[in-house]
Coordinates of C-alpha atoms in Angstrom, one line a residue:
X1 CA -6.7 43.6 104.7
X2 CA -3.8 42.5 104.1
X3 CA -4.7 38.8 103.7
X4 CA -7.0 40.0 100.7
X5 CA -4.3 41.9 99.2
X6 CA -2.4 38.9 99.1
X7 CA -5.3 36.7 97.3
X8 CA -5.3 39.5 94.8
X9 CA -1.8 39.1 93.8
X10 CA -1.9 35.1 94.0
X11 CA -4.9 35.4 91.9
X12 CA -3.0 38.4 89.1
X13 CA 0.1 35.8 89.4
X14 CA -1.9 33.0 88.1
X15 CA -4.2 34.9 85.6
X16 CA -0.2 36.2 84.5
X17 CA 1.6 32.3 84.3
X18 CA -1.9 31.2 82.4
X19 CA -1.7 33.8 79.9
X20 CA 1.4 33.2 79.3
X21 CA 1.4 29.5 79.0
X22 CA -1.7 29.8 76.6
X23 CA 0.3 32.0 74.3
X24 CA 3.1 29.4 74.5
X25 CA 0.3 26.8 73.3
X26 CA -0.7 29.1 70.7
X27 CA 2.4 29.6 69.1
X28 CA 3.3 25.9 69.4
X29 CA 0.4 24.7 67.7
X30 CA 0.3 23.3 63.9
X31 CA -2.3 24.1 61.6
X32 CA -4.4 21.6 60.0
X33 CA -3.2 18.3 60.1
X34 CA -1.7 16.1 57.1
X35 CA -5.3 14.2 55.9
X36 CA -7.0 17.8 55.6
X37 CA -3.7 19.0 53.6
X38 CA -4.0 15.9 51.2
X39 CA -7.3 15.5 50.9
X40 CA -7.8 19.4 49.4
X41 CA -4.9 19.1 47.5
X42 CA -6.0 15.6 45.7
X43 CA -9.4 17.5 45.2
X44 CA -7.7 20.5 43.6
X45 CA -5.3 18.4 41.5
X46 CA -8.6 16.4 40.2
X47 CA -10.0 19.8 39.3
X48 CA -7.1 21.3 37.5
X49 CA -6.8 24.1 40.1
X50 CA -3.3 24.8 39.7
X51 CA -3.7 28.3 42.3
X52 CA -5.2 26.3 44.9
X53 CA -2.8 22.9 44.7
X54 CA -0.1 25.9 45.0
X55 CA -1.3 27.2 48.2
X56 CA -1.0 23.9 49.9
X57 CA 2.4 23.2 48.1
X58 CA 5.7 24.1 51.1
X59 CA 7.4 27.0 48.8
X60 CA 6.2 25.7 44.9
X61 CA 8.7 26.2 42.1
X62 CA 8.4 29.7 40.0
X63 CA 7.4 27.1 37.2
X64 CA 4.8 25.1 39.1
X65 CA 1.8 25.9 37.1
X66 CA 3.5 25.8 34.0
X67 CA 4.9 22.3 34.9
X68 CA 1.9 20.9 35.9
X69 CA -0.2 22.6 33.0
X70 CA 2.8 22.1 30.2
X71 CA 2.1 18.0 31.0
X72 CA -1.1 18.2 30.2
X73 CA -1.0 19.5 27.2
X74 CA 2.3 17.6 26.0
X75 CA 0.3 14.7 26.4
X76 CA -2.9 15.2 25.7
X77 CA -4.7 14.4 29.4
X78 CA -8.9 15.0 29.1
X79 CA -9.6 13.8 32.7
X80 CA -7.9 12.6 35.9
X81 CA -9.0 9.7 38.2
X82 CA -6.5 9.9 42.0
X83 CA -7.5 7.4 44.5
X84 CA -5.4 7.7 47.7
X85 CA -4.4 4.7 49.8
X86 CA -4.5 5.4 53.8
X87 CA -2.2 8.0 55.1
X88 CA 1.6 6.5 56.6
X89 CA 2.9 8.8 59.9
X90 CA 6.5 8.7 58.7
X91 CA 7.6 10.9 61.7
X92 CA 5.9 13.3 64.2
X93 CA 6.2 16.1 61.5
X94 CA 6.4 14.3 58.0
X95 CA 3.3 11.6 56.6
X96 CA 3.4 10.4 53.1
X97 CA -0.2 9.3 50.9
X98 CA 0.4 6.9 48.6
X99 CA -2.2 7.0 45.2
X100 CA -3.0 5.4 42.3
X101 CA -3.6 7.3 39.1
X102 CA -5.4 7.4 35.5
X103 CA -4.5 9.9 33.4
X104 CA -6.9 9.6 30.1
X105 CA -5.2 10.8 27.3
X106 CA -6.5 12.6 23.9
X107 CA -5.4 9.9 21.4
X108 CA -4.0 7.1 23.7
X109 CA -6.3 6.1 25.9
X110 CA -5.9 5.2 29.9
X111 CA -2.1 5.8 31.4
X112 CA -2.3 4.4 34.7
X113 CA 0.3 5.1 37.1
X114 CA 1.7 5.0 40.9
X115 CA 2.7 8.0 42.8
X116 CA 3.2 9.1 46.1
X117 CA 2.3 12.1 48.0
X118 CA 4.8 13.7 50.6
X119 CA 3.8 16.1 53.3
X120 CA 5.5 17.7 56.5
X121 CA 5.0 20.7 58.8
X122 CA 6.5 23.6 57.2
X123 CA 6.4 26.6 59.5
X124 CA 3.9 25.1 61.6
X125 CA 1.5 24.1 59.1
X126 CA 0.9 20.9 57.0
X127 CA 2.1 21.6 53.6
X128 CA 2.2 18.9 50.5
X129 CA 6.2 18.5 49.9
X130 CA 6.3 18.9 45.9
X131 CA 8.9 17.9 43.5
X132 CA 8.6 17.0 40.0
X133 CA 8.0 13.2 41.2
X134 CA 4.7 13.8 42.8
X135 CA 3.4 14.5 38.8
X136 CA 4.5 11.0 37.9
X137 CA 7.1 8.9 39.9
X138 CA 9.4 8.9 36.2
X139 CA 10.0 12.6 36.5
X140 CA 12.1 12.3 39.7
X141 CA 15.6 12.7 38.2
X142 CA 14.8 15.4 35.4
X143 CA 13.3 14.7 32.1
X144 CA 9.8 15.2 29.6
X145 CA 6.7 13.3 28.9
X146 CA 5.6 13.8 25.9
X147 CA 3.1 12.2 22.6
X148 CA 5.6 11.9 19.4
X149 CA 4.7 9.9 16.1
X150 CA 6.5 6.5 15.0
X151 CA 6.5 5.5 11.9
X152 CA 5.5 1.8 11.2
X153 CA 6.2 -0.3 8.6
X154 CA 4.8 0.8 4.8
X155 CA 2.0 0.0 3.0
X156 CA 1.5 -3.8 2.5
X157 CA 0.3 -4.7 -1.0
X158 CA -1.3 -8.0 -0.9
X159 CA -3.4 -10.0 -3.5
X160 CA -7.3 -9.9 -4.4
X161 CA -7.7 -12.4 -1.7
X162 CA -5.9 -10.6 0.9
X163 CA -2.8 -12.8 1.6
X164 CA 0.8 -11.8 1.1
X165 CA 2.0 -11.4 -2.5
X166 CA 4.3 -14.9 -3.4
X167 CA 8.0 -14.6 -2.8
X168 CA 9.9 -14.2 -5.9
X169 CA 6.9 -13.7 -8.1
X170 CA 8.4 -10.6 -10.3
X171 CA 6.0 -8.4 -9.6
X172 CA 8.0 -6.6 -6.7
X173 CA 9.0 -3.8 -9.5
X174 CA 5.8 -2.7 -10.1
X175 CA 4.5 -3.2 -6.5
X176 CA 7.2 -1.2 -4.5
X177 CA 6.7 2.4 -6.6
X178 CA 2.8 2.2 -5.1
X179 CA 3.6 1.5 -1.6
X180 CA 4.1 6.0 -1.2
X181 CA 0.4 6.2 -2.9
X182 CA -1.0 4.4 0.3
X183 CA 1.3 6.0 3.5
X184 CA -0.2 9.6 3.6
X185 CA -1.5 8.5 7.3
X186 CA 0.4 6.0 7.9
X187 CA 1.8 6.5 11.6
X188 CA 1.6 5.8 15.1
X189 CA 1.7 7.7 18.5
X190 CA 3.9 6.9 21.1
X191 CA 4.1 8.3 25.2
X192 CA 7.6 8.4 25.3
X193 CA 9.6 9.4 28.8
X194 CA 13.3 11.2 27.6
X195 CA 15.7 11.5 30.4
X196 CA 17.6 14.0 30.1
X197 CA 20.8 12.3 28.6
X198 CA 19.6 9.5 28.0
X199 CA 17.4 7.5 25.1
X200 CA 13.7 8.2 25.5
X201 CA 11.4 5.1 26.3
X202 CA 8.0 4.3 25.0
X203 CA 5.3 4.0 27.9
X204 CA 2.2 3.8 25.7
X205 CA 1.6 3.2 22.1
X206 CA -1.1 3.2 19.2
X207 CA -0.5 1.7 16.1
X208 CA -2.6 2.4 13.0
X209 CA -4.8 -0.9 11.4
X210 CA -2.6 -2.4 8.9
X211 CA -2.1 -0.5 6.4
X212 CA -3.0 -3.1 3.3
X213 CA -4.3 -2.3 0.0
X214 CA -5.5 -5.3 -2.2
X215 CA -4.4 -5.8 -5.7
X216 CA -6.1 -7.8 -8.7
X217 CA -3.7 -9.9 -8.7
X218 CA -4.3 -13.5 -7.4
X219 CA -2.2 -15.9 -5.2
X220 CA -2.4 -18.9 -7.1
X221 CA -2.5 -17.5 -10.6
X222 CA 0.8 -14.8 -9.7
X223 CA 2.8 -18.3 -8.1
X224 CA 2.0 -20.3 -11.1
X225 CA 3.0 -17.4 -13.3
X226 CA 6.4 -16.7 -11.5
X227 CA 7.2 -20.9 -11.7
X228 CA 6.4 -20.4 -14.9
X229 CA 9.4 -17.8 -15.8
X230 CA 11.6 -19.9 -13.8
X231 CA 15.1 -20.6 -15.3
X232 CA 14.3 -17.8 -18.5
X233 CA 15.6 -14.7 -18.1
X234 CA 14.3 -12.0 -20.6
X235 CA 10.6 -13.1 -20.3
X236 CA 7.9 -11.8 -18.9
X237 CA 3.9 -13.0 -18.2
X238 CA 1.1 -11.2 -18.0
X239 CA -2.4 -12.3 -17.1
X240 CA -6.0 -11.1 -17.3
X241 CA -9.2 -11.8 -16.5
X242 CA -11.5 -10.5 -19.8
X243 CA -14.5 -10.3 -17.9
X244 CA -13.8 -7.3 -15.6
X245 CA -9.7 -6.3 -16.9
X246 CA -8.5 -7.2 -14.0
X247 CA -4.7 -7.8 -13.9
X248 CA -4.5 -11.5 -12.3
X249 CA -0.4 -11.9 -12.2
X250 CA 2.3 -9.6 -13.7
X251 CA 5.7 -11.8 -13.7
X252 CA 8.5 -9.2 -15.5
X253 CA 11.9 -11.0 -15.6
X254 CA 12.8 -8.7 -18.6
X255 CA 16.2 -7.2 -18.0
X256 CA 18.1 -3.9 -18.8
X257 CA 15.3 -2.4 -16.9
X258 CA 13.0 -3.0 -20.0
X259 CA 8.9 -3.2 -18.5
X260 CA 6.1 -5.5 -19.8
X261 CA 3.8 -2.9 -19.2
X262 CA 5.9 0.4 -20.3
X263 CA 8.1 -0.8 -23.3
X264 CA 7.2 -1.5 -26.7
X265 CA 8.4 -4.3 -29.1
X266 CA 7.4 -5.4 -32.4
X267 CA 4.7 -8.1 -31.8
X268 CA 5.2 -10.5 -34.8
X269 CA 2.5 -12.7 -35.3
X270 CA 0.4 -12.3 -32.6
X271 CA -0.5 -8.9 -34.5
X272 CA -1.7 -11.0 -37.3
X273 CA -5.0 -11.3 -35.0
X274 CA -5.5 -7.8 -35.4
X275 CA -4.9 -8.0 -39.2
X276 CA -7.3 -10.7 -39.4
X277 CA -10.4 -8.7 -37.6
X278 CA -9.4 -6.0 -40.0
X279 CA -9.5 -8.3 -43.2
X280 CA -12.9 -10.3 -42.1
X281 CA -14.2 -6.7 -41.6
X282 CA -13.6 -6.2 -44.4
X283 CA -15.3 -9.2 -46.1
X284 CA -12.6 -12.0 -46.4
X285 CA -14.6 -15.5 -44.7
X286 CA -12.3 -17.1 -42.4
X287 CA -13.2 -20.5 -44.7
X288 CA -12.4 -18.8 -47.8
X289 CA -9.6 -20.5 -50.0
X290 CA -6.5 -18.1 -49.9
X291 CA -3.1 -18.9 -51.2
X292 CA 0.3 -19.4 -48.2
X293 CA 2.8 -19.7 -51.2
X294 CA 6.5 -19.8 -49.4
X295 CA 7.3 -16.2 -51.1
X296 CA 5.0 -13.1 -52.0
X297 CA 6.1 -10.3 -53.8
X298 CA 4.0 -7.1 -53.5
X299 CA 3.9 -6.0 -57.1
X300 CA 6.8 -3.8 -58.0
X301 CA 7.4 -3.6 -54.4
X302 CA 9.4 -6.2 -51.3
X303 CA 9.2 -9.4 -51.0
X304 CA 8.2 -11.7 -48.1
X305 CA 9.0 -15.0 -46.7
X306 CA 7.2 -17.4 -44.6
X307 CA 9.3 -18.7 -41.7
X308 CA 11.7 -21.5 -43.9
X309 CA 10.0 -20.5 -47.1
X310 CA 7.5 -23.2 -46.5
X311 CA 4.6 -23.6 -49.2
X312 CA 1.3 -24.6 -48.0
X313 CA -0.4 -23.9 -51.2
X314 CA -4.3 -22.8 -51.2
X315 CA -5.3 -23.0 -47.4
X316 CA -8.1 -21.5 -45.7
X317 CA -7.7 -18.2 -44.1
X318 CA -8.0 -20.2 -40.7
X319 CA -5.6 -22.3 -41.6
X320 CA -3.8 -19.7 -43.2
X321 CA -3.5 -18.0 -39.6
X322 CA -3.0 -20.9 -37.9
X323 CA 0.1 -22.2 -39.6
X324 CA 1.1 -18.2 -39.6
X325 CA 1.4 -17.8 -43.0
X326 CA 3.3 -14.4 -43.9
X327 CA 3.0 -14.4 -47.3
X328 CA -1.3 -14.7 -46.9
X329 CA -1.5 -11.9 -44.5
X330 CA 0.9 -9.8 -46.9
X331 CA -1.0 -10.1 -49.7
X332 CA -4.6 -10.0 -48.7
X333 CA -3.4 -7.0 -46.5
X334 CA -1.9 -4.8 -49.5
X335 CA -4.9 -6.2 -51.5
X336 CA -7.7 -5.5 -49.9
X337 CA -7.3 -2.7 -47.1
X338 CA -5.4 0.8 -46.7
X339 CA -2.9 2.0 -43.7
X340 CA -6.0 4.0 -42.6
X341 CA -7.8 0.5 -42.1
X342 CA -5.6 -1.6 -40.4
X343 CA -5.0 1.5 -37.9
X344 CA -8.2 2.3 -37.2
X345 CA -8.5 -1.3 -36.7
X346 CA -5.7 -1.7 -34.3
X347 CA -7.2 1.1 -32.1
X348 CA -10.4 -0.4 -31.7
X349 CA -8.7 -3.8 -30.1
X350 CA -6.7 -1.5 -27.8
X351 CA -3.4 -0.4 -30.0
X352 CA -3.0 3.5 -29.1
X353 CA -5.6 3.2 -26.3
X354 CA -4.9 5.1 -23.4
X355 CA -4.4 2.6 -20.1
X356 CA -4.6 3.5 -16.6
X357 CA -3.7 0.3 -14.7
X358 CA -2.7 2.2 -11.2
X359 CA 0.9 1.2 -12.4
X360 CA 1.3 3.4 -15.1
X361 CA 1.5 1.6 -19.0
X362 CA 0.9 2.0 -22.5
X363 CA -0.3 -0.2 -25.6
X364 CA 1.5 0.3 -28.3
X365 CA 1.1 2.3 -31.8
X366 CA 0.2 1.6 -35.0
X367 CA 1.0 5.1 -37.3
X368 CA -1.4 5.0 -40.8
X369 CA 0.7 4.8 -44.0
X370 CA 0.7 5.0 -47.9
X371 CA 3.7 2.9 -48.1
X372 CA 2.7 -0.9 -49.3
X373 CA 5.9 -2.1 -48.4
X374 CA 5.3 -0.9 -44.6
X375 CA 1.6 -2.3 -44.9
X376 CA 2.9 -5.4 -45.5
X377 CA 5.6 -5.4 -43.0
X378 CA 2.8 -4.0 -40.7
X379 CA 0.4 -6.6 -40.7
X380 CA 2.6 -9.5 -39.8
X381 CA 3.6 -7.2 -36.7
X382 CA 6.9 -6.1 -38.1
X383 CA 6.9 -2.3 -39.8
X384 CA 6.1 0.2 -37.4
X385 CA 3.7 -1.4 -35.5
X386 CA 4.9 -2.3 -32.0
X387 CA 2.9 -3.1 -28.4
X388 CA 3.5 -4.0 -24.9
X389 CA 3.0 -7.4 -23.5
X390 CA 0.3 -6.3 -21.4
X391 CA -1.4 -4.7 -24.7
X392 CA -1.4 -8.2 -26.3
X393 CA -2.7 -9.3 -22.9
X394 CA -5.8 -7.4 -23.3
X395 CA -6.3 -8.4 -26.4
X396 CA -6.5 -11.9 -26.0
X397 CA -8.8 -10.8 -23.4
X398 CA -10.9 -9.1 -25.5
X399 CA -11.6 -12.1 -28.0
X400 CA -12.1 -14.0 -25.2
X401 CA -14.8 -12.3 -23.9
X402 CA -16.1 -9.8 -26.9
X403 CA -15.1 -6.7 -25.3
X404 CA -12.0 -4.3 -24.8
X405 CA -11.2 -3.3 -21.3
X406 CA -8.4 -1.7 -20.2
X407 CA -6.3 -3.5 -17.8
X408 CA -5.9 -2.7 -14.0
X409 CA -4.1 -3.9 -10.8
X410 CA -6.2 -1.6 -8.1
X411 CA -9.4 -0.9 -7.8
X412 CA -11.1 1.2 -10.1
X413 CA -11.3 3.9 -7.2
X414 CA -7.9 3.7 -6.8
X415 CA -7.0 3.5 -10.5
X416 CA -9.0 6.4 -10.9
X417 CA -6.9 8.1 -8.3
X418 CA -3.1 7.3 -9.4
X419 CA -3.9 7.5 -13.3
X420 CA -6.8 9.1 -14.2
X421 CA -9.7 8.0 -16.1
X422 CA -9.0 4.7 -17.9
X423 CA -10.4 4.0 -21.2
X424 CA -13.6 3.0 -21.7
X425 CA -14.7 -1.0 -22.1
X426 CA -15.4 -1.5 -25.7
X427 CA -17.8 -3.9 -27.3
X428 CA -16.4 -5.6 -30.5
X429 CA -18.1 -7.0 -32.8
X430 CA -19.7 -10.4 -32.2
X431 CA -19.1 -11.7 -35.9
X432 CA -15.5 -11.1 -35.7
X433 CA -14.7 -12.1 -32.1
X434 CA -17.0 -15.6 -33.0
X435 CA -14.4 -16.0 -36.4
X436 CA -11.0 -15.0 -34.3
X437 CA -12.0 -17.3 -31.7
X438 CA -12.3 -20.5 -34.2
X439 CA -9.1 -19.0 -35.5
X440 CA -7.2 -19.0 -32.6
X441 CA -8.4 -22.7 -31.5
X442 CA -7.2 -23.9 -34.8
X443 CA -3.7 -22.6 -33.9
X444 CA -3.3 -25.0 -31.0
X445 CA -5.3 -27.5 -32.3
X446 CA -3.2 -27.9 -35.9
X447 CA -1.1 -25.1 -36.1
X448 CA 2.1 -23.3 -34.9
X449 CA 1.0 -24.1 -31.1
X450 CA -0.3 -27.9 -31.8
X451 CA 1.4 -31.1 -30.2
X452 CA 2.8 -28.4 -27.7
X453 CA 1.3 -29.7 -24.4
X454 CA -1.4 -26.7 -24.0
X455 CA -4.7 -28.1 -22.8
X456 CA -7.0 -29.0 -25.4
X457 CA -9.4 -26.0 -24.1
X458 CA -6.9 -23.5 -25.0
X459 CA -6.9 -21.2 -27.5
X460 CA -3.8 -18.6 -28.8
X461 CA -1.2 -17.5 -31.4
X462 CA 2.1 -17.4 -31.6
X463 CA 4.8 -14.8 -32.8
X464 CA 8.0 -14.3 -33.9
X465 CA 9.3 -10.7 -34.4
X466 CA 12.3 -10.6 -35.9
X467 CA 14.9 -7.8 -34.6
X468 CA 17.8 -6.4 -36.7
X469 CA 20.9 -7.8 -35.7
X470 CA 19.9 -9.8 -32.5
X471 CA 17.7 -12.9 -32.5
X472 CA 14.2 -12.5 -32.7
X473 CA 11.3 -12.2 -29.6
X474 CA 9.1 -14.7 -28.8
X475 CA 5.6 -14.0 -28.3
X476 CA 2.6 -16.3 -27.2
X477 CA -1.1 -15.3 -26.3
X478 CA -4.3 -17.0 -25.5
X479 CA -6.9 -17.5 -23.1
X480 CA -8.7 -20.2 -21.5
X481 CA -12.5 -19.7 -19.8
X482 CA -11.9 -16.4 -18.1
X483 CA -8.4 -16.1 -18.2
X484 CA -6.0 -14.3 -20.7
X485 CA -2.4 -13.9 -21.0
X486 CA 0.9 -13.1 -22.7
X487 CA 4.3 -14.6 -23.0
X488 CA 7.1 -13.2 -24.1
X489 CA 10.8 -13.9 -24.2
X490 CA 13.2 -11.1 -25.2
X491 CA 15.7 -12.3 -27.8
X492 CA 14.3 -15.8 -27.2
X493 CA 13.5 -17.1 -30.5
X494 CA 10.4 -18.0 -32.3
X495 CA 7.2 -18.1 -30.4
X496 CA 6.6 -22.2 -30.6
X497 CA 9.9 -22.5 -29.2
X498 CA 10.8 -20.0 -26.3
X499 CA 7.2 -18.2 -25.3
X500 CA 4.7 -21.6 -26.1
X501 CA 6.3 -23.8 -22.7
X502 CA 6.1 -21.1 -20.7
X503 CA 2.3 -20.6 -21.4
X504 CA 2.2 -25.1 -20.9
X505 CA 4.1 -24.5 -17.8
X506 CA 2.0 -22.2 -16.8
X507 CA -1.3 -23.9 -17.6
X508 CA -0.5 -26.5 -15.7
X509 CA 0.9 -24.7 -12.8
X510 CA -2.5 -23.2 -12.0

């Protein structure tokens, strides 16, 4: 009996020490272990489950949502990609994952980056060991990641054939005011890490496309141009190409901020085309016999002067223009047409047209008058007529080709945009074109332009305009095939003599 009562209590004993020991076991042991912890973390990170990652996360930040959620909006992430390498033991309670990561972001595309996760037994379970790091390894010391713009370099004009604009070509006036009308959009993006104290750092970039807008103007034709102008100040080119209006080169050395495009000057001579459309108009043949006597009075009115009173006697009205005979054009103006005329005339080769170039510009004016006088003065380009270089431009152009078109440097689109509606192309009369044309050959070939150099294919008309008190502007149009220009020269002196060599110069530069 009293054997079994001792088996009992050997028997309670051990049931007691067992119990005991299995409660020390119990309380000993660690929940989980550190792959299980990482790999539900990774997969709740992947998700975007900021409650879950939390859960796993060894006492998270009061901000740990809004940090992790705040980066991905800052910087735009769509998607995540986390591949984990093989789990390091870094101790018998601590382990660390190291992972690669792709963050796709909304308007830059793949950010890869290198992180690693930390975990350790936190009160005796396996718990992810967060700091701002384990987001991305850049964070560790403080800071933001976030998308900013950056501006890049403005709006490149370049010419009709896409290449760079020529160095020193005069045209950089007109071309830098236009650079704003194409840099609405014109940024890029930037990740940019900013320590806290310290300057920020771009990680990832996007740059727009080249921001380039073509002109009309062309390479070669704006170089020879510029060459052209070379050693003149006060002068100023401007070419065209009649058959579309295009502006081929615009080469403004004119000074005291005075434009070829904007300003107005009295046109001399070069005028005297217009007059001359308005006088065959009006019946006078370009063969017929008119007198170039070296003065003309205007009955009971001024008198006028050719250029060193020279007397050419009877002359043909071709020859009459080509040798740029004021006292003809006087007289057969006052004689045979009205203010009304020659200004309605004017208008119809561009004078008073409205021009939208994308740069801005104006032709010139011609005002009606009653006055003989100011007729007279008028139609040798003195009076109150007065033009642009670019409107004498265009209306070489237009004889050239038979029609008016007003000139442009962009793209119609574009033109359209900046300056409204240009004016519209206007056919001219084929009779008179065919007669100015002759006309204006004769001037180089015998005239005020002859024995100048010009190519024997060119055709043009020279001015001088004189200017009260200061020495008189020198004009020069003409075209060639499909090419029109002007030259002038500010103050220069007479047209053969300051505006003609620039125009042979430039010929020959082409």
């Amino acid at each position: 009996m009293r054997r079994r009562r001792l088996i009992v209590l050997v028997i309670a004993l051990v049931a007691t020490v067992g119990a005991a020991a299995f409660a020390v076991l119990t309380a000993n042991r660690i929940k989980g272990s550190p792959e299980e912890t990482a790999e539900a973390y990774f997969d709740a990170w992947r998700r975007g489950d900021v409650a879950d990652m939390a859960r796993l996360v060894f006492q998270p930040p009061p901000d740990f949502a809004e940090r992790n959620r705040a980066l991905d909006v800052d910087i735009g992430v769509v998607s995540l990609e986390l591949t984990p390498s093989a789990l390091r033991r870094t101790g018998d309670e601590s382990a660390e994952v190291p992972f690669a990561g792709v963050r796709q972001l909304t308007d830059l595309g793949q950010w890869p980056f290198d992180g690693v996760l930390r975990l350790g037994v936190r009160d005796r379970a396996w718990k992810v060991l967060w700091t701002p790091e384990t987001l991305h390894p850049l964070l560790k010391d403080g800071g933001d990641l976030l998308i900013e713009k950056i501006l890049t370099p403005p709006a490149e004009l370049v010419t009709s054939e896409g290449e760079k604009i020529p160095n020193d070509s005069w045209a950089q006036a007109y071309l830098e005011p236009l650079r704003p009308e194409f840099e609405q959009a014109n940024h890029g993006l930037a990740l940019v890490w900013k320590p806290w104290g310290k300057p920020g750092e771009q990680l990832l970039t996007r740059m727009p496309e080249a921001d380039v807008e073509r002109t009309t103007l062309s390479r070669p034709v704006q170089a020879a141009a510029a060459r052209a102008l070379d050693g003149v100040e006060d002068s100023a080119i401007i070419v065209i190409r009649p058959s579309t209006g295009e502006i081929l080169a615009l080469a403004d050395r004119l000074g005291d901020n005075y434009s070829a495009v904007r300003d107005v000057f009295p046109p001399g001579s070069v005028f005297k085309t217009i007059t001359a459309a308005a006088l065959i108009e009006d019946g006078l043949d370009p063969a017929a016999p008119v007198g170039c006597p070296g003065a003309y009075t205007i009955p009971f009115h001024r008198a006028f002067t050719n250029d060193g009173e020279v007397d050419r006697g009877v002359v043909t009205f071709t020859d009459a223009f080509a040798h740029s005979c004021n006292t003809t054009f006087v007289e057969q103006a006052t004689t045979r047409l009205t203010g009304e005329q020659l200004s309605r005339t004017a208008a119809a080769w561009g004078v008073g047209h409205p021009i939208a170039t994308g740069i801005g510009g104006t032709c010139g004016n011609l005002p009606a008058t009653d006055d003989l006088d100011l007729l007279g003065a008028d139609a040798i380009g003195q009076g109150e007529v007065v033009a642009t270089p670019l409107c004498m431009a265009a209306l070489a152009a237009a004889v050239e080709n038979g029609t008016w078109r007003s000139p442009r440097l962009l793209s119609k689109e574009q033109v359209r945009r900046i300056d409204g509606e240009p004016g519209e192309d206007v056919p001219m009369d084929a009779r008179i074109v065919g007669a100015l044309r002759d006309m204006m050959a004769a001037v180089v070939d015998h005239g005020t332009a002859s024995d100048a150099g010009l190519p024997d294919d060119v055709s043009g008309k020279t001015g001088t305009a004189e200017v009260e008190g200061r020495t008189s502007h020198g004009w020069f149009i003409g075209f060639r095939d499909d090419l029109a220009f002007c030259v002038f020269v500010r103050n220069g002196g007479s047209g053969r003599a300051a505006a003609v060599p620039i125009a042979v110069r430039f010929l020959k530069g082409l």
